[in-house]
XYZ file of C-alpha atoms in Angstrom:
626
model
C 122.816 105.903 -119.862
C 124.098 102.490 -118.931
C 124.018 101.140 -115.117
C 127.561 101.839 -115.201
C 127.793 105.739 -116.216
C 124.809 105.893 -113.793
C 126.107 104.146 -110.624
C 129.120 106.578 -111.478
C 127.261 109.270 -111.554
C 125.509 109.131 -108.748
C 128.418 107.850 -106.600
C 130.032 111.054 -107.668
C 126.970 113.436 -106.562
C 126.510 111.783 -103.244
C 130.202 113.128 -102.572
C 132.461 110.323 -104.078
C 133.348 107.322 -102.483
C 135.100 108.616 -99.819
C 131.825 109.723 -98.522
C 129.734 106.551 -98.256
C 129.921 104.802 -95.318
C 127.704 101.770 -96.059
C 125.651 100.886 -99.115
C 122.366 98.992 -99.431
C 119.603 98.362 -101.269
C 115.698 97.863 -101.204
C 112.925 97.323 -104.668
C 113.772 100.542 -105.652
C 116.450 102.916 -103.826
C 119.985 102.865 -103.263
C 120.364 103.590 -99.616
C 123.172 105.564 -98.863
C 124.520 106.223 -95.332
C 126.618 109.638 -95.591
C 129.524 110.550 -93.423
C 128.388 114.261 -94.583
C 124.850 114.531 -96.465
C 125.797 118.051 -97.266
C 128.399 117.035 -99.953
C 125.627 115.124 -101.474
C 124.195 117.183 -104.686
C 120.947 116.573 -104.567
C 119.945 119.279 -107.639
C 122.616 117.062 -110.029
C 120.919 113.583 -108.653
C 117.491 114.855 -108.896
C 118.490 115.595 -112.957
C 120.316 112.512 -113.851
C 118.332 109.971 -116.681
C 117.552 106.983 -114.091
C 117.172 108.781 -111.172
C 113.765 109.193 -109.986
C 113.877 110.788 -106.910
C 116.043 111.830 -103.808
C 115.325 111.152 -100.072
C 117.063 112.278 -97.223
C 114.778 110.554 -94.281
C 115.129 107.783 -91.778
C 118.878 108.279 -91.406
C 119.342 107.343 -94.888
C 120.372 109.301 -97.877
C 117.914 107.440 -100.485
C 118.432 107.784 -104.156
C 115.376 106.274 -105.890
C 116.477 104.784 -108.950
C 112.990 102.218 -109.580
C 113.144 98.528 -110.542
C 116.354 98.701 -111.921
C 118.048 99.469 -108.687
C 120.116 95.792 -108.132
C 122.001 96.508 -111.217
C 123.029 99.996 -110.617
C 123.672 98.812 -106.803
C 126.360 96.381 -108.381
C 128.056 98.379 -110.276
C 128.586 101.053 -107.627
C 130.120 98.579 -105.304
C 132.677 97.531 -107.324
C 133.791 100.932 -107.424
C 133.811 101.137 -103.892
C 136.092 98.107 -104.234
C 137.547 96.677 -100.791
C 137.079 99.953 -98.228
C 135.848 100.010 -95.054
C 132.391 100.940 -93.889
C 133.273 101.062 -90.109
C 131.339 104.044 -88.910
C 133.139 106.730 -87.029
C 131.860 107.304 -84.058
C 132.305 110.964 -83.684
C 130.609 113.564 -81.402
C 129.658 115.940 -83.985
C 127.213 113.097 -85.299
C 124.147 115.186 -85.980
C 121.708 112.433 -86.446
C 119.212 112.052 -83.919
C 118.800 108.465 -81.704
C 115.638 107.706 -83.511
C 117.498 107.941 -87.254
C 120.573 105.961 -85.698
C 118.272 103.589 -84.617
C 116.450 103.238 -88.046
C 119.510 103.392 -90.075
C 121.330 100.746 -88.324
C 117.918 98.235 -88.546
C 117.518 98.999 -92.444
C 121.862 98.524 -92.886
C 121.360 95.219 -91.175
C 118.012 93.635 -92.494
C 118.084 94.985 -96.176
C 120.613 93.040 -97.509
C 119.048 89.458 -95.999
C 115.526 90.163 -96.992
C 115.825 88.509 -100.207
C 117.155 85.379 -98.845
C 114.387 85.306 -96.173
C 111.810 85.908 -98.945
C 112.678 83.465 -100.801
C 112.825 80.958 -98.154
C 109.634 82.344 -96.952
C 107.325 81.994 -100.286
C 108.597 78.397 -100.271
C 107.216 77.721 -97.165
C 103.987 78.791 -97.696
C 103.877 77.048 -100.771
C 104.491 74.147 -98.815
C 101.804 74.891 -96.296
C 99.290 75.142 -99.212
C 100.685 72.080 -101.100
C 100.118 69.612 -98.378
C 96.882 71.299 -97.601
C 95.439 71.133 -100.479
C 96.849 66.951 -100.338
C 99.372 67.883 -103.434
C 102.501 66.931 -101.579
C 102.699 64.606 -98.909
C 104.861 65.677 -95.704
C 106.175 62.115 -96.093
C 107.604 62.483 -99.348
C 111.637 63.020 -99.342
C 110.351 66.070 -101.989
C 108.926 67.600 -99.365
C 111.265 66.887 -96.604
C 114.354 68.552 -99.002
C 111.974 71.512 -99.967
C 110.774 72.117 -96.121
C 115.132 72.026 -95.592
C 115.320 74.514 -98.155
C 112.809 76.966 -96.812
C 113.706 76.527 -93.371
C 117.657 77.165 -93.904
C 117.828 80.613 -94.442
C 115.233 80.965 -90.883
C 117.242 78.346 -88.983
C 120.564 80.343 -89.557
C 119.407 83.686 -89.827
C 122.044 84.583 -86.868
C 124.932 83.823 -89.826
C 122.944 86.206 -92.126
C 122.729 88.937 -89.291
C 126.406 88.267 -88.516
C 127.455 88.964 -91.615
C 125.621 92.150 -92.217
C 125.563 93.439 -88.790
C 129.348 93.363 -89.477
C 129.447 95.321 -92.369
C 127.095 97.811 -90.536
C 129.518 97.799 -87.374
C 132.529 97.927 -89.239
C 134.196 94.743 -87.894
C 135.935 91.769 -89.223
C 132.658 90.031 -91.029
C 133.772 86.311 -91.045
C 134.972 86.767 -87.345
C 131.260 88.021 -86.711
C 129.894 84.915 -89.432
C 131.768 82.459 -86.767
C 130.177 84.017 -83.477
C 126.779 82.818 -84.885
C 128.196 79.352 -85.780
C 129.243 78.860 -82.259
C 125.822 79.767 -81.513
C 124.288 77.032 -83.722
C 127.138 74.305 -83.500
C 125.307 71.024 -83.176
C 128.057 70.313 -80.252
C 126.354 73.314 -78.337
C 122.837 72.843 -79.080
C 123.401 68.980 -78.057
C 124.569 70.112 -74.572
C 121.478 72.914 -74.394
C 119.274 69.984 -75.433
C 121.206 67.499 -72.555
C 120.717 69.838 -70.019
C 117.103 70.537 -70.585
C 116.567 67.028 -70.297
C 118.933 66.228 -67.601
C 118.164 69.196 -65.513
C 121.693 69.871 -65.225
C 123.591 73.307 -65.710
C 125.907 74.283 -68.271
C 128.785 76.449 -66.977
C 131.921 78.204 -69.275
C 135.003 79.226 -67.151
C 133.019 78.691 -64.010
C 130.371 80.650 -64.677
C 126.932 79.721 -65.616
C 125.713 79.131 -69.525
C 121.994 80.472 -69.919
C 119.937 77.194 -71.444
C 119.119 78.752 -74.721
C 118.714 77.515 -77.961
C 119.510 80.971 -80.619
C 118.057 78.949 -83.867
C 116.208 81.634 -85.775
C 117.068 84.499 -83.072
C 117.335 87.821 -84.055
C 118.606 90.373 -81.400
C 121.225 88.050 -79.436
C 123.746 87.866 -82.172
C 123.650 91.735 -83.024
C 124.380 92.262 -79.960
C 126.964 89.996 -80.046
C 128.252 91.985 -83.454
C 128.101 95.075 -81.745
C 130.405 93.958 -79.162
C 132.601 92.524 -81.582
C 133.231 96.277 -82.944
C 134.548 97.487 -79.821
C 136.534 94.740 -78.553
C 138.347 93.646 -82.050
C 139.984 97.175 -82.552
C 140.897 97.282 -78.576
C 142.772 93.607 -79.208
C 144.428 95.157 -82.084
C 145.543 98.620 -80.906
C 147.455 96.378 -78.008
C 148.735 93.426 -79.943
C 152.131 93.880 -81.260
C 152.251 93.930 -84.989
C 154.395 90.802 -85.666
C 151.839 88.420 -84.712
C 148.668 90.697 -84.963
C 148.247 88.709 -88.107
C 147.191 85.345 -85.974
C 147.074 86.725 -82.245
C 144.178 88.837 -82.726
C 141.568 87.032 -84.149
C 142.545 84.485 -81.049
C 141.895 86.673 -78.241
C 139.115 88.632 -80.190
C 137.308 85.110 -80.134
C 138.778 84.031 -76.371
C 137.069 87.578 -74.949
C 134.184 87.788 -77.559
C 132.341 84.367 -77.795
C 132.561 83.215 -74.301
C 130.616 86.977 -72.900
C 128.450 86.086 -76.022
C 127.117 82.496 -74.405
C 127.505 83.855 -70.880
C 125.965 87.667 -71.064
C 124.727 88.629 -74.266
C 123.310 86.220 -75.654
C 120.882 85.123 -72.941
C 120.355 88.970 -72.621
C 119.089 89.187 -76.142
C 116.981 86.201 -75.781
C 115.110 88.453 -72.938
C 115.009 91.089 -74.685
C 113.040 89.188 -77.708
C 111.022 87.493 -75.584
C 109.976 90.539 -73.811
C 109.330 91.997 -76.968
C 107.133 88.924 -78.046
C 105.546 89.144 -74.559
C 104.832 92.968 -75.053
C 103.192 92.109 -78.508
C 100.857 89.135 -76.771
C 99.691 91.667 -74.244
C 98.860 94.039 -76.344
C 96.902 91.580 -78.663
C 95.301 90.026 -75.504
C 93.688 93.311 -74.752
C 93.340 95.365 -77.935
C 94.323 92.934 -80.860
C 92.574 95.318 -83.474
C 94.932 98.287 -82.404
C 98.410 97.797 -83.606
C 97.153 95.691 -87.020
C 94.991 99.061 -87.698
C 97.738 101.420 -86.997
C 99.892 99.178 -89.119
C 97.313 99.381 -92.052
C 96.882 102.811 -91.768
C 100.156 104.401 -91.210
C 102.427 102.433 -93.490
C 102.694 104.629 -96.376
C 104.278 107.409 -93.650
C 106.304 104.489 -92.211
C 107.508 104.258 -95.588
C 108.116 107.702 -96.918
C 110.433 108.333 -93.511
C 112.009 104.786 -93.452
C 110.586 103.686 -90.368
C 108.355 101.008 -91.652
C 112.314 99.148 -91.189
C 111.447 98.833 -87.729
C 108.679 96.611 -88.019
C 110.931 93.964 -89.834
C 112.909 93.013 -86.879
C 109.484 92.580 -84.899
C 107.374 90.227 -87.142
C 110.700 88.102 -87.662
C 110.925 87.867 -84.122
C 107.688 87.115 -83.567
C 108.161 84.127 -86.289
C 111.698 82.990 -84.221
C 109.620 82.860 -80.901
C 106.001 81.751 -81.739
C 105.893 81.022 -85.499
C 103.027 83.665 -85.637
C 103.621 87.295 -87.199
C 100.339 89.103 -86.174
C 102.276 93.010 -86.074
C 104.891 93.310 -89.235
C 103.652 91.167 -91.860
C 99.507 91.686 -92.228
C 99.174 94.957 -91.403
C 101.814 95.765 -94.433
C 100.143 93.662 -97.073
C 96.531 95.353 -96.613
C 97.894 99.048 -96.943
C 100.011 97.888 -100.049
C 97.228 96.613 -101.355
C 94.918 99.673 -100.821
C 98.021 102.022 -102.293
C 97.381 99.735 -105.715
C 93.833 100.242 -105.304
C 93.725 103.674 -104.899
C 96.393 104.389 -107.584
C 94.358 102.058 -109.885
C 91.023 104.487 -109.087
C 93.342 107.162 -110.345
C 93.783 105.162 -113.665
C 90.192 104.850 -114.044
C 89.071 108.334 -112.892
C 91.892 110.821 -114.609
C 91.449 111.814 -118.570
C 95.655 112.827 -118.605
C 96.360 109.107 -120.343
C 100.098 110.251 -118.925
C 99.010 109.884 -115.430
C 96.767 107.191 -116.366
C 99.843 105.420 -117.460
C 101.755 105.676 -114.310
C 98.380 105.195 -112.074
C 98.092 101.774 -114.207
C 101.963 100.200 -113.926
C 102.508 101.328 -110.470
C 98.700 100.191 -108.596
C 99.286 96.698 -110.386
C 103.022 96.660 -109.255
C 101.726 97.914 -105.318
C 99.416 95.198 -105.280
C 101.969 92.992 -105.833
C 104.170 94.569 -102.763
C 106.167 97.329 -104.461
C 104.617 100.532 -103.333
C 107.291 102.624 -104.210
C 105.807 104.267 -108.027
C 102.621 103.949 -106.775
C 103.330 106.137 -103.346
C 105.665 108.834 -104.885
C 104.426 108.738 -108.430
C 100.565 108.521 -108.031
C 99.617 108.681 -103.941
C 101.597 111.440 -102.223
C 101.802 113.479 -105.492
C 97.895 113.838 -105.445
C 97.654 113.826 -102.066
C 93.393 112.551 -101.976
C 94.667 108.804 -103.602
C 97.258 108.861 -100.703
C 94.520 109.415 -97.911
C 92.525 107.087 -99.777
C 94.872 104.337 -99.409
C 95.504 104.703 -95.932
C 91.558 104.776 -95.576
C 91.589 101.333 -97.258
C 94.596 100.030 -95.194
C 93.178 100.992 -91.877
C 89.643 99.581 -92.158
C 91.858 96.334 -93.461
C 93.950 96.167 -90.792
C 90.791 96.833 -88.720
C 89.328 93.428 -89.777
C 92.356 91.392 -89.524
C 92.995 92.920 -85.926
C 89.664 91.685 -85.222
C 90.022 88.212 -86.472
C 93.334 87.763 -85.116
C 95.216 87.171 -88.663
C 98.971 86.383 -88.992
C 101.557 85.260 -91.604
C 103.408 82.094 -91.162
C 106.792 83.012 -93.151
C 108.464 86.062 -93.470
C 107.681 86.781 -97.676
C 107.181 90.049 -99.638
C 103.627 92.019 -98.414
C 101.318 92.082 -101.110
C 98.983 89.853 -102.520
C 101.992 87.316 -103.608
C 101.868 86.795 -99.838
C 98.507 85.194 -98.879
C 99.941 81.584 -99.600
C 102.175 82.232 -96.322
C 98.514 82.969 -94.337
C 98.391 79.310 -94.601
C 99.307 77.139 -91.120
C 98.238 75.788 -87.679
C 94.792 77.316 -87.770
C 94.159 76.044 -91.362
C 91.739 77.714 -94.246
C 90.002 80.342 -91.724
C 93.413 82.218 -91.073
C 93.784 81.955 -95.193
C 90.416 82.790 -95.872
C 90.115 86.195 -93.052
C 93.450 87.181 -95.232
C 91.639 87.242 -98.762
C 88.813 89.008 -97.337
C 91.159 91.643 -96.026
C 92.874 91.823 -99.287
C 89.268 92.400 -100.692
C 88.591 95.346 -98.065
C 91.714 96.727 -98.880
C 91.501 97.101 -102.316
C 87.401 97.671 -102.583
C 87.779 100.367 -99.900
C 90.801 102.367 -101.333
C 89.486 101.923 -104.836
C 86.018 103.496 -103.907
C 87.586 106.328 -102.100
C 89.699 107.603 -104.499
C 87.474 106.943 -107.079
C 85.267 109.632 -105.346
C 87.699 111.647 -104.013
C 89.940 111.835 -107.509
C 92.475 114.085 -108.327
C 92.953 117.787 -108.801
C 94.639 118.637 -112.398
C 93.230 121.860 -113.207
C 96.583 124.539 -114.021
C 96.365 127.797 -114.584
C 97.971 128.973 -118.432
C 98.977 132.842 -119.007
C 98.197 131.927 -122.766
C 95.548 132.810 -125.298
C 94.382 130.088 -127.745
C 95.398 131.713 -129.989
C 99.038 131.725 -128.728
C 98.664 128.354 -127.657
C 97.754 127.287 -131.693
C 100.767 129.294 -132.991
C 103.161 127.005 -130.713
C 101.821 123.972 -131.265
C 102.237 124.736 -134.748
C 105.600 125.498 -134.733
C 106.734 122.997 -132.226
C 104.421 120.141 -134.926
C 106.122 121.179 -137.481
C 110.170 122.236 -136.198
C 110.002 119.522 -133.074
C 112.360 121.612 -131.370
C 110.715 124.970 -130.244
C 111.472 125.831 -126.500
C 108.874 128.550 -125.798
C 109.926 131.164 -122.902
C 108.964 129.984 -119.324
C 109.302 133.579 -118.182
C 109.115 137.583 -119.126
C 111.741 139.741 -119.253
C 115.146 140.816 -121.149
C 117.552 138.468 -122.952
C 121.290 138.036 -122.202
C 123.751 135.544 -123.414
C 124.060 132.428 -121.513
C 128.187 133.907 -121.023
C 127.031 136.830 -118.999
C 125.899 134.766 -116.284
C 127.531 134.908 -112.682
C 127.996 131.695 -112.201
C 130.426 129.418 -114.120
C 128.919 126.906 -113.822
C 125.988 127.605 -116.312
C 127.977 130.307 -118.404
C 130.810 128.096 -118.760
C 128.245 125.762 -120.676
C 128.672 122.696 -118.507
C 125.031 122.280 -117.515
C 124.370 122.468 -121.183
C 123.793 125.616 -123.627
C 121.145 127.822 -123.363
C 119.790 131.698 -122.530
C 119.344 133.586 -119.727
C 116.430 135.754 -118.981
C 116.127 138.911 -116.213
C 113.067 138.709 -115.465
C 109.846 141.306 -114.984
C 107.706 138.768 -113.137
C 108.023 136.068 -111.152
C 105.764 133.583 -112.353
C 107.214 130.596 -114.032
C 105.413 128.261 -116.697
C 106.245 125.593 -119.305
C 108.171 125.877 -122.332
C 106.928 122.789 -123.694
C 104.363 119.897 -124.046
C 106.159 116.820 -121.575
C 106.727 115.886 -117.984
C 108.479 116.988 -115.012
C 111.851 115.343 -114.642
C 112.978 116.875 -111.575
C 111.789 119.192 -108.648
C 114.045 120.425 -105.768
C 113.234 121.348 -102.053
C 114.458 124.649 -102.116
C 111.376 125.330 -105.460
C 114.432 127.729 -107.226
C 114.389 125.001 -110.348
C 113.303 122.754 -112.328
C 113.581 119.944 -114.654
C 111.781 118.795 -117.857
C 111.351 116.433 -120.564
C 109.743 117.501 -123.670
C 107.913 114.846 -125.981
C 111.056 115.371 -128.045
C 113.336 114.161 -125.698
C 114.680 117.851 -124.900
C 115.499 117.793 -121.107
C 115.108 121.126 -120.167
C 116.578 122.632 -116.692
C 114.540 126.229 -115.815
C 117.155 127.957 -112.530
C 115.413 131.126 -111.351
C 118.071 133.118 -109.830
C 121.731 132.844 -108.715
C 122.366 130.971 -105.531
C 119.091 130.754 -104.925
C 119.291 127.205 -103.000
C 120.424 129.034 -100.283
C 116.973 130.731 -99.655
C 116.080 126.885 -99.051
C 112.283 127.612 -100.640
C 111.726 131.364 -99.073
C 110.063 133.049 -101.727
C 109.629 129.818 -103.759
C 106.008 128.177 -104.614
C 106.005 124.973 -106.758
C 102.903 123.968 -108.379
C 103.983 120.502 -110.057
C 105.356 117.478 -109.001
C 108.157 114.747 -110.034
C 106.522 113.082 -113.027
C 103.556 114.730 -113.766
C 102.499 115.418 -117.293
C 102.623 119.261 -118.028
C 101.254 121.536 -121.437
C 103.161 124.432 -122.441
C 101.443 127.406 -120.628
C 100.708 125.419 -117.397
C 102.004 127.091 -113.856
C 105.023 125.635 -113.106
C 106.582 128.053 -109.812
C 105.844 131.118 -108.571
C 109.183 132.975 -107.093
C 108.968 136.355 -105.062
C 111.811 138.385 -106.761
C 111.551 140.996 -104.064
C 112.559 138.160 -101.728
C 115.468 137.316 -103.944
C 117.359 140.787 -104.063
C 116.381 141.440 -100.690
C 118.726 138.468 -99.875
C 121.295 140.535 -102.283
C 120.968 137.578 -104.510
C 120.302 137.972 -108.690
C 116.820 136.620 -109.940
C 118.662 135.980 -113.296
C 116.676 133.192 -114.754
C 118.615 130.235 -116.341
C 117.035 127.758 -119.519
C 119.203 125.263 -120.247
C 119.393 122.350 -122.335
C 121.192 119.662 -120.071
C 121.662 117.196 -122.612
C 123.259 119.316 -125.173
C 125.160 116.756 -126.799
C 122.020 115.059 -128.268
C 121.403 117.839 -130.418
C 123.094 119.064 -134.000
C 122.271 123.139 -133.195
C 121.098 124.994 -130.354
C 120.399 128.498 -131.290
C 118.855 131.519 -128.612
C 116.669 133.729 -129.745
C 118.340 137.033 -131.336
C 115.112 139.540 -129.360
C 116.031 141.152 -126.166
C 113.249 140.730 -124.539
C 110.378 138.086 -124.685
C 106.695 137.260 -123.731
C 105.861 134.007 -121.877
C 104.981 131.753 -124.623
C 107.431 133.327 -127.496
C 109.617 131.333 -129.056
C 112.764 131.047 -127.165
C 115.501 128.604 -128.201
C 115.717 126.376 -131.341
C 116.901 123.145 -130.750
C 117.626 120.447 -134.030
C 118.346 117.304 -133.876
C 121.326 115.209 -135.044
C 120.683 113.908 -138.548
């Protein structure tokens, strides 16, 4: 499936485009803010080819689609073309203040992290150049390089403008031009006059704060915020024959002036406070918040808080240059997530999951946590304590030694040239060693700890050797999942899968509940609700197992899953467990759906002609195209 079908696809299964209200994206997910998350399908996204998992945390309606996320994120906003992502701010908003909070930060600094990354990585590359007496600081090279990396800093109020606006749902170059009056050389020449002078600045007779918003971060989202109240106010009273010219005018007359007077020296106190609330806490417990950081960041992550961090350590860069909190903290527990996942690689005898372990502990290392978190970490549960073992006795040490970051870059172990800066090769050095920690410390602990992979099989070796046989020889052998009597896939009651358009198939009624594979392959898709499943045989047979009609609605009551997205399965090995007096007590039908969901790959799929089958009999013939 190309990035095109795919971004279609999903746009159509988070409830089409008329229910997105903003767009963004990180490494890995497509993060979706939902005027309704219950139109979302999260069954169909779970079991589309490119999606690898579905979140619904933080505010955000995440759709984890891996390292190929940028190019499905482009195609989906074309097809959201031109419309508006102005929130509605209605009263039946059932998101809480904490995941209004969280969404907003990630809507605003997502999009601009590249841009700061870059800039960052450039300037710690700088750092280390003329430390190590490679460039000189009197070079024009370095003087256009240290413009380059400082740019995107300088005027990060024009990058917060313009994606605070599309967050806010206001007019984004009207926002863009708040923060240039903020940073026009005319203004910061009077700011810089008066400073010297000792005289005031005053706008309509009232007082001008002396404040210089280069590299500020909350005064111009405030400012942006504003701007989305006042600009549809101006509008609703100016008369449409010169709205077109008139509005923009008095938007600016009302907006920009409050901005130099009132918000904008209110911001600056508010980010200074925030900076001073930081220093105290360093001044008295500097080991505290760098350990919490370290330890807690893989949580931070799975619920989408870790986006509140961002807007601290960038702050802390704006006011003292010094990002102690945000930055540090991050890059240890990344670093222990790769080294735990890597023990994983090392310790496990499933060369599947050894795989995985492998790409994704190299690729958290390196900052992207993501595969290594959901694929390896959380899955296994021991690698994911392991990691936050390794990050907290890392962020322990670099409490300790009071470490920081210089430049806002990526947090992994791309990052340590930004350690470099004012306090020279012991702030670079205490970093490397807390890489070390990091990595030694999760490594060792999940190397001890490992992983559980022991499943139970219903199946003799015997019956075992008579599938493998037939699926060696055929390639194309679904064995049964479950017990019970045959029907035709057109009997079912529910259209959906009798109709065919999940793919073709048999049904089963079922005489136990118990659930296991029908093949040798992985697990493509698991659900909250535990009423299906998804597979992918070593043939390329994706394989969707429903137990029961309407069974979502039980939302997991009855429901035990015993595998995870990704894993590696065998055919025999405990997949679910569902209660089927739980189902018809509900006056629901346990009828048990196998489906083949991509049909169209295939020349014949042909049922079995028994009524009634064994877990482990053959169950559905499947042959390929020629």
């Amino acid at each position: 499936m190309g990035y095109k079908e795919l971004g279609q696809e999903i746009l159509d299964n988070v409830g089409g485009k008329e229910n997105v209200k903003s767009l963004v994206h990180c490494a890995t997910r497509l993060r979706f803010n939902l005027k309704e998350d219950s139109q979302a399908n999260v069954d169909a996204l779970k079991n589309l080819s490119g999606v690898a998992g579905v979140v619904n945390q933080g505010g955000q309606f995440q759709v984890i689609v891996g390292g190929d996320v940028k190019f499905v994120f482009n195609e989906i906003e074309k097809m959201l073309g031109s419309q508006s992502f102005k929130e509605e701010r209605t009263e039946d908003d059932k998101k809480g203040i904490i995941s209004k909070v969280l969404d907003t930060i990630a809507s605003i600094f997502v999009p601009i992290i590249p841009a700061l990354t870059g800039a960052g990585m450039l300037r710690a590359f700088l750092a280390l150049f003329t430390m190590l007496g490679w460039l000189s600081t009197d070079s024009q090279t370095y003087q256009f390089l240290s413009l380059i990396g400082d740019a995107a800093f300088y005027f990060l109020p024009l990058l917060l403008a313009s994606s605070a606006a599309k967050k806010f749902g206001c007019n984004q170059y009207i926002a863009i031009t708040l923060g240039a009056v903020m940073l026009h050389p005319t203004f910061v020449a009077m700011v810089a006059n008066a400073k010297e002078t000792g005289d005031s600045l005053s706008l309509f007779g009232l007082p001008v704060t002396i404040a210089n918003y280069g590299s500020s971060v909350i005064p111009i989202i405030l400012a942006v915020w504003f701007l989305s109240y006042v600009e549809p106010l101006v509008d609703k009273f100016m008369p449409s024959a010169i709205r077109i010219f008139m509005s923009p005018l008095f938007t600016l007359l009302i907006v920009a002036p409050i901005t130099l007077i009132l918000i904008g020296p209110l911001g600056t106190i508010l980010g200074n406070g925030l900076g001073s609330i930081v220093e105290f806490i360093n001044s008295y417990a500097n080991w505290l918040v760098p350990l919490l950081v370290g330890t807690f960041t893989p949580l931070l992550v799975m619920t989408g808080m870790h986006y509140g961090l961002i807007p601290i350590g960038i702050n802390m860069l704006a006011t003292s240059g010094f990002d102690t909190v945000a930055g540090p903290g991050m890059m240890v527990s990344n670093i222990a997530q790769g080294g735990a996942a890597l023990a994983v690689a090392f310790k496990t005898k499933n060369s599947s999951i050894k795989q995985l372990a492998f790409s994704s502990g190299i690729s958290a290392v390196a900052g992207i946590t993501e595969p290594a978190l959901y694929g390896i970490n959380l899955k296994y549960k021991k690698p994911l304590i392991s990691a936050m073992i390794g990050g907290g006795a890392a962020g322990l040490f670099i409490g300790i030694m009071n470490v920081g970051r210089y430049a806002q870059v990526a947090p992994g172990i791309f990052a340590l040239p930004s350690f470099f800066g004012e306090k020279g090769m012991s702030n670079f050095i205490y970093a490397v060693i807390s890489c070390l920690i990091a990595f030694v410390v999760g490594f060792i602990v999940s190397l001890i700890l490992g992983i559980d992979e022991e499943k139970e099989s219903p199946l003799s070796e015997s019956q075992v050797a008579e599938t493998d046989l037939l699926l060696n020889k055929i390639g194309g052998i679904i064995a049964s999942p479950i017990a019970g009597e045959v029907i035709n896939l057109e009997n079912v009651a529910d259209e959906v899968f009798s109709s065919g358009a999940v793919g073709k198939g048999v049904a089963i009624l079922p005489s136990d509940g118990k659930v296991y594979s029908p093949i040798d392959g992985k697990i493509s898709a698991t659900f909250e609700s535990n009423h299906a499943i998804g597979l992918q045989s070593d043939s390329e047979m994706e394989i969707l197992i429903h137990v029961g009609i309407d069974t979502v609605t039980l939302n997991g009551n009855g429901f035990t899953s015993h595998v995870s997205d990704g894993q590696k399965v065998s055919k025999g090995d405990l997949l679910l467990e569902a209660d089927l007096e739980v189902i018809k007590n509900n006056r629901l039908e346990d009828t048990t759906i196998v489906v083949v969901t991509n049909s169209g790959d295939f020349s014949k799929i042909e049922p079995t002609d028994k009524k009634s089958v064994n877990v482990g009999e053959a169950l559905i013939n499947v042959t390929a195209d020629n």
